Amino acid sequence: MRYLTLEQKRQFDTTGYLIVKGLFTKEQLEEIEGTFEEISHQVIPGHFEPNLDAAVSDPLSRYPRVMHPHRFNETAKKYMLHPPVMDILADLYGEEALAAQSMFYYKPPGSRGQALHQDNFYLKVEPGNCIAAWTAVDAADEENGGLLVVPKTQDYEIVCPELADSKESFTTHFVKPPKEEKAIPAIMEKGDVLFFNGNLIHGSYRNKTKDRFRRAFICHYANESASRIAGYYKPLYRANGEPVELETNQDGGPCGIEFENVYPH
């Protein structure tokens, strides 16, 4: 059964990304919001380690991203495997999708962005590729640090990153776009889901507002026919919640086997 129109599929194949509306109900978005509001007041070693001191100067120290919440929270796991999202992914892949990762970004006012990068540099899905499903829990735009995408870079090879500007990016990797393409904002309303290819160059600017968060629930997936993935993302899950073990991809990627990722993605 096909869930996307031919035009939507063509857009994804041509540009490397696609925004889809209406995959979450108001009640489901409220459940996601409430779950991560509760998590934001906790310290969960290995997943969410905020500095709960109200006097901290870096907003991301108080509100870092939550890594792999599906490993300790059933609501996060439920929405990582959200059937409408899994159905769209199956359309995009032409086969079933396997869930590899969940994250939640709070991105409070004043916080730095994330330099342009490519997701499959980290996930190392082979053969095939990862796809991200980026759900806007708040409306996302140029002012509050919404996502930037570089269209038509889905066929651009995975490259070894350069050093990012630490004043503007909380991560250290930067991938320079090809000269013929420019980063553009992906303007999203609350509840929109942005799907994008693992080679697509993307990132975000800082949140320039004084009173708006830019919360997002972000998950990464692999195609069912993939046989290898980086070890950080194992195990993966089928749409029914069944765990799947892939081989650990030991390939060092474009930076060689001596390159070490300084952080998981």
mmCIF file of C-alpha atoms in Angstrom:
data_model
loop_
_atom_site.group_PDB
_atom_site.id
_atom_site.type_symbol
_atom_site.label_atom_id
_atom_site.label_comp_id
_atom_site.label_asym_id
_atom_site.label_seq_id
_atom_site.Cartn_x
_atom_site.Cartn_y
_atom_site.Cartn_z
ATOM 1 C CA MET A 1 0.000 0.000 0.000
ATOM 2 C CA ARG A 2 1.361 3.455 -0.920
ATOM 3 C CA TYR A 3 0.990 6.321 1.573
ATOM 4 C CA LEU A 4 2.840 9.020 -0.371
ATOM 5 C CA THR A 5 1.740 10.523 -3.648
ATOM 6 C CA LEU A 6 3.989 10.063 -6.654
ATOM 7 C CA GLU A 7 4.812 13.779 -6.448
ATOM 8 C CA GLN A 8 5.895 13.479 -2.804
ATOM 9 C CA LYS A 9 8.091 10.487 -3.598
ATOM 10 C CA ARG A 10 9.549 12.360 -6.565
ATOM 11 C CA GLN A 11 10.347 15.342 -4.357
ATOM 12 C CA PHE A 12 12.195 13.171 -1.850
ATOM 13 C CA ASP A 13 14.134 11.412 -4.591
ATOM 14 C CA THR A 14 14.987 14.713 -6.302
ATOM 15 C CA THR A 15 15.792 16.987 -3.348
ATOM 16 C CA GLY A 16 16.640 14.497 -0.579
ATOM 17 C CA TYR A 17 13.924 15.647 1.823
ATOM 18 C CA LEU A 18 10.162 15.892 2.272
ATOM 19 C CA ILE A 19 7.856 17.557 4.827
ATOM 20 C CA VAL A 20 4.687 15.589 5.629
ATOM 21 C CA LYS A 21 1.793 16.967 7.683
ATOM 22 C CA GLY A 22 -0.844 15.260 9.754
ATOM 23 C CA LEU A 23 1.054 12.211 11.030
ATOM 24 C CA PHE A 24 0.417 13.066 14.708
ATOM 25 C CA THR A 25 -2.817 14.048 16.438
ATOM 26 C CA LYS A 26 -2.992 16.939 18.883
ATOM 27 C CA GLU A 27 -3.275 14.440 21.734
ATOM 28 C CA GLN A 28 -0.208 12.516 20.599
ATOM 29 C CA LEU A 29 1.865 15.698 20.390
ATOM 30 C CA GLU A 30 0.702 16.636 23.881
ATOM 31 C CA GLU A 31 1.813 13.210 25.144
ATOM 32 C CA ILE A 32 5.264 13.716 23.628
ATOM 33 C CA GLU A 33 5.482 17.220 25.123
ATOM 34 C CA GLY A 34 4.440 16.026 28.580
ATOM 35 C CA THR A 35 6.831 13.082 28.539
ATOM 36 C CA PHE A 36 9.877 15.196 27.722
ATOM 37 C CA GLU A 37 8.847 17.999 30.057
ATOM 38 C CA GLU A 38 8.968 15.413 32.854
ATOM 39 C CA ILE A 39 12.316 14.079 31.627
ATOM 40 C CA SER A 40 13.735 17.626 31.537
ATOM 41 C CA HIS A 41 13.713 17.766 35.342
ATOM 42 C CA GLN A 42 15.673 14.529 35.760
ATOM 43 C CA VAL A 43 19.232 13.304 35.345
ATOM 44 C CA ILE A 44 19.390 10.018 33.417
ATOM 45 C CA PRO A 45 23.036 8.892 33.155
ATOM 46 C CA GLY A 46 24.125 8.113 29.617
ATOM 47 C CA HIS A 47 20.963 9.610 28.135
ATOM 48 C CA PHE A 48 20.256 13.036 29.614
ATOM 49 C CA GLU A 49 22.708 14.787 31.906
ATOM 50 C CA PRO A 50 21.645 18.412 32.422
ATOM 51 C CA ASN A 51 23.129 20.907 34.827
ATOM 52 C CA LEU A 52 19.996 21.650 36.851
ATOM 53 C CA ASP A 53 21.556 24.796 38.335
ATOM 54 C CA ALA A 54 19.354 27.674 37.194
ATOM 55 C CA ALA A 55 22.378 29.971 37.036
ATOM 56 C CA VAL A 56 24.166 28.123 34.195
ATOM 57 C CA SER A 57 25.205 30.436 31.369
ATOM 58 C CA ASP A 58 24.916 27.979 28.478
ATOM 59 C CA PRO A 59 21.244 27.111 27.786
ATOM 60 C CA LEU A 60 22.319 23.745 26.343
ATOM 61 C CA SER A 61 24.001 22.858 29.614
ATOM 62 C CA ARG A 62 20.602 23.034 31.274
ATOM 63 C CA TYR A 63 18.793 21.530 28.277
ATOM 64 C CA PRO A 64 21.099 19.134 26.393
ATOM 65 C CA ARG A 65 19.589 16.759 23.866
ATOM 66 C CA VAL A 66 18.134 13.480 25.130
ATOM 67 C CA MET A 67 19.899 10.518 23.538
ATOM 68 C CA HIS A 68 18.117 7.194 22.917
ATOM 69 C CA PRO A 69 15.072 7.925 25.122
ATOM 70 C CA HIS A 70 13.427 4.806 23.666
ATOM 71 C CA ARG A 71 15.841 2.752 25.773
ATOM 72 C CA PHE A 72 14.377 3.982 29.061
ATOM 73 C CA ASN A 73 10.956 5.441 28.211
ATOM 74 C CA GLU A 74 8.072 3.502 26.674
ATOM 75 C CA THR A 75 6.355 6.605 25.280
ATOM 76 C CA ALA A 76 9.490 7.540 23.357
ATOM 77 C CA LYS A 77 9.746 3.991 22.021
ATOM 78 C CA LYS A 78 6.073 4.030 21.014
ATOM 79 C CA TYR A 79 6.525 7.190 18.956
ATOM 80 C CA MET A 80 9.824 6.058 17.477
ATOM 81 C CA LEU A 81 7.700 3.231 16.031
ATOM 82 C CA HIS A 82 4.700 5.475 15.268
ATOM 83 C CA PRO A 83 2.785 3.582 12.523
ATOM 84 C CA PRO A 84 2.149 6.585 10.206
ATOM 85 C CA VAL A 85 5.864 7.430 10.285
ATOM 86 C CA MET A 86 6.872 3.809 9.685
ATOM 87 C CA ASP A 87 4.435 3.644 6.755
ATOM 88 C CA ILE A 88 5.965 6.710 5.106
ATOM 89 C CA LEU A 89 9.456 5.289 5.625
ATOM 90 C CA ALA A 90 8.421 2.036 3.961
ATOM 91 C CA ASP A 91 7.272 4.089 0.955
ATOM 92 C CA LEU A 92 10.560 5.986 0.839
ATOM 93 C CA TYR A 93 12.706 2.874 1.171
ATOM 94 C CA GLY A 94 10.572 0.585 -0.954
ATOM 95 C CA GLU A 95 10.865 -1.900 1.912
ATOM 96 C CA GLU A 96 10.266 -1.991 5.659
ATOM 97 C CA ALA A 97 12.193 0.380 7.913
ATOM 98 C CA LEU A 98 14.142 -0.520 11.049
ATOM 99 C CA ALA A 99 14.247 2.025 13.893
ATOM 100 C CA ALA A 100 17.819 2.753 15.007
ATOM 101 C CA GLN A 101 17.747 5.850 17.203
ATOM 102 C CA SER A 102 15.589 8.372 19.016
ATOM 103 C CA MET A 103 16.521 11.833 20.277
ATOM 104 C CA PHE A 104 14.785 14.864 21.721
ATOM 105 C CA TYR A 105 16.095 18.414 21.300
ATOM 106 C CA TYR A 106 14.807 21.185 23.586
ATOM 107 C CA LYS A 107 16.833 23.996 21.942
ATOM 108 C CA PRO A 108 15.941 26.765 24.401
ATOM 109 C CA PRO A 109 16.182 30.502 23.626
ATOM 110 C CA GLY A 110 19.753 31.665 23.031
ATOM 111 C CA SER A 111 21.195 28.204 22.423
ATOM 112 C CA ARG A 112 23.712 27.415 19.699
ATOM 113 C CA GLY A 113 22.802 25.593 16.529
ATOM 114 C CA GLN A 114 24.357 22.536 14.917
ATOM 115 C CA ALA A 115 26.851 22.883 12.073
ATOM 116 C CA LEU A 116 26.038 21.373 8.689
ATOM 117 C CA HIS A 117 26.675 17.624 8.661
ATOM 118 C CA GLN A 118 25.587 14.274 7.177
ATOM 119 C CA ASP A 119 23.830 11.671 9.326
ATOM 120 C CA ASN A 120 25.167 8.530 7.684
ATOM 121 C CA PHE A 121 28.702 9.637 8.579
ATOM 122 C CA TYR A 122 27.712 8.527 12.087
ATOM 123 C CA LEU A 123 25.194 5.725 11.559
ATOM 124 C CA LYS A 124 27.191 4.026 8.763
ATOM 125 C CA VAL A 125 24.216 2.054 7.429
ATOM 126 C CA GLU A 126 25.332 -0.361 4.687
ATOM 127 C CA PRO A 127 24.129 -1.352 2.193
ATOM 128 C CA GLY A 128 21.532 1.368 1.819
ATOM 129 C CA ASN A 129 21.258 4.483 3.949
ATOM 130 C CA CYS A 130 19.652 5.970 7.023
ATOM 131 C CA ILE A 131 16.638 8.275 6.866
ATOM 132 C CA ALA A 132 15.717 10.773 9.582
ATOM 133 C CA ALA A 133 12.186 11.585 10.699
ATOM 134 C CA TRP A 134 12.366 15.027 12.354
ATOM 135 C CA THR A 135 9.116 15.930 14.126
ATOM 136 C CA ALA A 136 8.523 19.569 15.033
ATOM 137 C CA VAL A 137 7.137 19.643 18.574
ATOM 138 C CA ASP A 138 7.241 23.441 18.315
ATOM 139 C CA ALA A 139 6.918 25.443 15.122
ATOM 140 C CA ALA A 140 10.429 25.778 13.658
ATOM 141 C CA ASP A 141 11.655 28.759 11.654
ATOM 142 C CA GLU A 142 14.719 30.915 11.036
ATOM 143 C CA GLU A 143 14.306 32.831 14.285
ATOM 144 C CA ASN A 144 14.175 29.917 16.738
ATOM 145 C CA GLY A 145 16.802 27.787 15.035
ATOM 146 C CA GLY A 146 14.799 25.600 12.687
ATOM 147 C CA LEU A 147 16.509 23.093 10.458
ATOM 148 C CA LEU A 148 18.559 24.045 7.415
ATOM 149 C CA VAL A 149 18.801 21.664 4.474
ATOM 150 C CA VAL A 150 21.002 21.722 1.384
ATOM 151 C CA PRO A 151 18.737 20.405 -1.400
ATOM 152 C CA LYS A 152 20.023 17.852 -3.886
ATOM 153 C CA THR A 153 22.965 16.766 -1.720
ATOM 154 C CA GLN A 154 21.432 13.354 -1.059
ATOM 155 C CA ASP A 155 23.728 11.967 -3.760
ATOM 156 C CA TYR A 156 26.747 13.827 -2.399
ATOM 157 C CA GLU A 157 29.334 11.431 -1.001
ATOM 158 C CA ILE A 158 29.855 11.123 2.740
ATOM 159 C CA VAL A 159 32.901 13.290 3.461
ATOM 160 C CA CYS A 160 35.305 13.793 6.344
ATOM 161 C CA PRO A 161 34.099 16.895 8.225
ATOM 162 C CA GLU A 162 36.012 20.079 8.914
ATOM 163 C CA LEU A 163 36.100 21.831 12.314
ATOM 164 C CA ALA A 164 32.946 23.784 13.154
ATOM 165 C CA ASP A 165 32.711 27.192 14.835
ATOM 166 C CA SER A 166 32.183 26.339 18.504
ATOM 167 C CA LYS A 167 30.604 29.752 19.149
ATOM 168 C CA GLU A 168 27.735 28.891 16.827
ATOM 169 C CA SER A 169 27.590 25.075 16.923
ATOM 170 C CA PHE A 170 27.400 22.753 19.915
ATOM 171 C CA THR A 171 28.929 19.997 17.757
ATOM 172 C CA THR A 172 32.422 20.127 16.286
ATOM 173 C CA HIS A 173 31.911 18.736 12.769
ATOM 174 C CA PHE A 174 31.169 20.863 9.695
ATOM 175 C CA VAL A 175 30.523 19.666 6.139
ATOM 176 C CA LYS A 176 30.923 22.352 3.496
ATOM 177 C CA PRO A 177 28.157 22.268 0.865
ATOM 178 C CA PRO A 178 29.066 22.063 -2.831
ATOM 179 C CA LYS A 179 29.399 25.473 -4.504
ATOM 180 C CA GLU A 180 26.282 25.039 -6.615
ATOM 181 C CA GLU A 181 23.952 24.413 -3.652
ATOM 182 C CA LYS A 182 22.978 26.567 -0.663
ATOM 183 C CA ALA A 183 21.417 25.795 2.714
ATOM 184 C CA ILE A 184 17.776 26.862 2.952
ATOM 185 C CA PRO A 185 15.431 26.886 5.967
ATOM 186 C CA ALA A 186 12.905 24.079 6.349
ATOM 187 C CA ILE A 187 9.995 26.074 7.796
ATOM 188 C CA MET A 188 7.774 23.753 9.815
ATOM 189 C CA GLU A 189 4.555 24.008 11.748
ATOM 190 C CA LYS A 190 3.956 22.152 14.982
ATOM 191 C CA GLY A 191 3.454 18.457 14.201
ATOM 192 C CA ASP A 192 5.084 18.497 10.763
ATOM 193 C CA VAL A 193 7.558 15.688 10.062
ATOM 194 C CA LEU A 194 10.632 16.272 7.902
ATOM 195 C CA PHE A 195 12.071 13.129 6.305
ATOM 196 C CA PHE A 196 15.560 13.364 4.865
ATOM 197 C CA ASN A 197 18.233 11.162 3.348
ATOM 198 C CA GLY A 198 21.310 10.202 5.381
ATOM 199 C CA ASN A 199 23.714 11.875 2.927
ATOM 200 C CA LEU A 200 21.768 15.153 2.813
ATOM 201 C CA ILE A 201 23.784 18.038 4.263
ATOM 202 C CA HIS A 202 21.778 19.765 6.997
ATOM 203 C CA GLY A 203 22.133 21.632 10.287
ATOM 204 C CA SER A 204 20.666 24.620 12.128
ATOM 205 C CA TYR A 205 21.364 28.168 13.256
ATOM 206 C CA ARG A 206 21.211 29.277 16.859
ATOM 207 C CA ASN A 207 17.888 30.079 18.535
ATOM 208 C CA LYS A 208 17.824 33.882 18.337
ATOM 209 C CA THR A 209 14.550 34.308 20.244
ATOM 210 C CA LYS A 210 14.192 35.264 23.889
ATOM 211 C CA ASP A 211 11.104 33.224 24.700
ATOM 212 C CA ARG A 212 10.639 30.370 22.193
ATOM 213 C CA PHE A 213 11.954 26.829 22.489
ATOM 214 C CA ARG A 214 12.428 24.755 19.338
ATOM 215 C CA ARG A 215 11.626 21.285 20.574
ATOM 216 C CA ALA A 216 11.928 18.357 18.189
ATOM 217 C CA PHE A 217 11.582 14.572 18.414
ATOM 218 C CA ILE A 218 14.047 13.045 15.981
ATOM 219 C CA CYS A 219 14.499 9.410 15.001
ATOM 220 C CA HIS A 220 16.796 7.653 12.562
ATOM 221 C CA TYR A 221 15.992 4.521 10.584
ATOM 222 C CA ALA A 222 17.696 1.970 8.359
ATOM 223 C CA ASN A 223 16.361 -0.066 5.459
ATOM 224 C CA GLU A 224 15.415 -3.655 6.281
ATOM 225 C CA SER A 225 17.962 -5.009 3.781
ATOM 226 C CA ALA A 226 20.870 -3.269 5.540
ATOM 227 C CA SER A 227 23.341 -5.646 7.144
ATOM 228 C CA ARG A 228 25.692 -3.267 8.996
ATOM 229 C CA ILE A 229 25.410 -0.196 11.229
ATOM 230 C CA ALA A 230 27.624 1.570 13.758
ATOM 231 C CA GLY A 231 27.565 -0.111 17.153
ATOM 232 C CA TYR A 232 26.038 2.831 19.038
ATOM 233 C CA TYR A 233 22.703 2.305 17.281
ATOM 234 C CA LYS A 234 22.205 -1.385 18.053
ATOM 235 C CA PRO A 235 19.803 -3.052 18.507
ATOM 236 C CA LEU A 236 17.323 -1.857 15.887
ATOM 237 C CA TYR A 237 13.579 -2.478 15.981
ATOM 238 C CA ARG A 238 10.937 -3.564 13.522
ATOM 239 C CA ALA A 239 7.630 -1.688 13.407
ATOM 240 C CA ASN A 240 6.108 -4.265 15.794
ATOM 241 C CA GLY A 241 8.840 -3.651 18.384
ATOM 242 C CA GLU A 242 10.804 -6.813 17.634
ATOM 243 C CA PRO A 243 14.562 -6.203 18.105
ATOM 244 C CA VAL A 244 16.865 -6.824 15.133
ATOM 245 C CA GLU A 245 20.627 -7.350 15.341
ATOM 246 C CA LEU A 246 22.792 -6.091 12.489
ATOM 247 C CA GLU A 247 26.544 -6.518 12.179
ATOM 248 C CA THR A 248 28.652 -3.737 13.662
ATOM 249 C CA ASN A 249 30.116 -1.631 10.875
ATOM 250 C CA GLN A 250 33.822 -1.333 11.658
ATOM 251 C CA ASP A 251 34.591 0.800 8.602
ATOM 252 C CA GLY A 252 36.174 4.105 9.585
ATOM 253 C CA GLY A 253 34.448 5.896 6.708
ATOM 254 C CA PRO A 254 35.967 8.753 4.707
ATOM 255 C CA CYS A 255 38.281 9.772 7.564
ATOM 256 C CA GLY A 256 39.968 6.365 7.766
ATOM 257 C CA ILE A 257 40.011 3.814 10.555
ATOM 258 C CA GLU A 258 42.016 6.057 12.872
ATOM 259 C CA PHE A 259 39.306 8.719 12.954
ATOM 260 C CA GLU A 260 37.218 8.703 16.131
ATOM 261 C CA ASN A 261 33.827 10.321 16.360
ATOM 262 C CA VAL A 262 34.063 12.703 19.310
ATOM 263 C CA TYR A 263 30.364 12.231 20.096
ATOM 264 C CA PRO A 264 27.468 10.043 18.969
ATOM 265 C CA HIS A 265 24.898 11.576 16.663
#
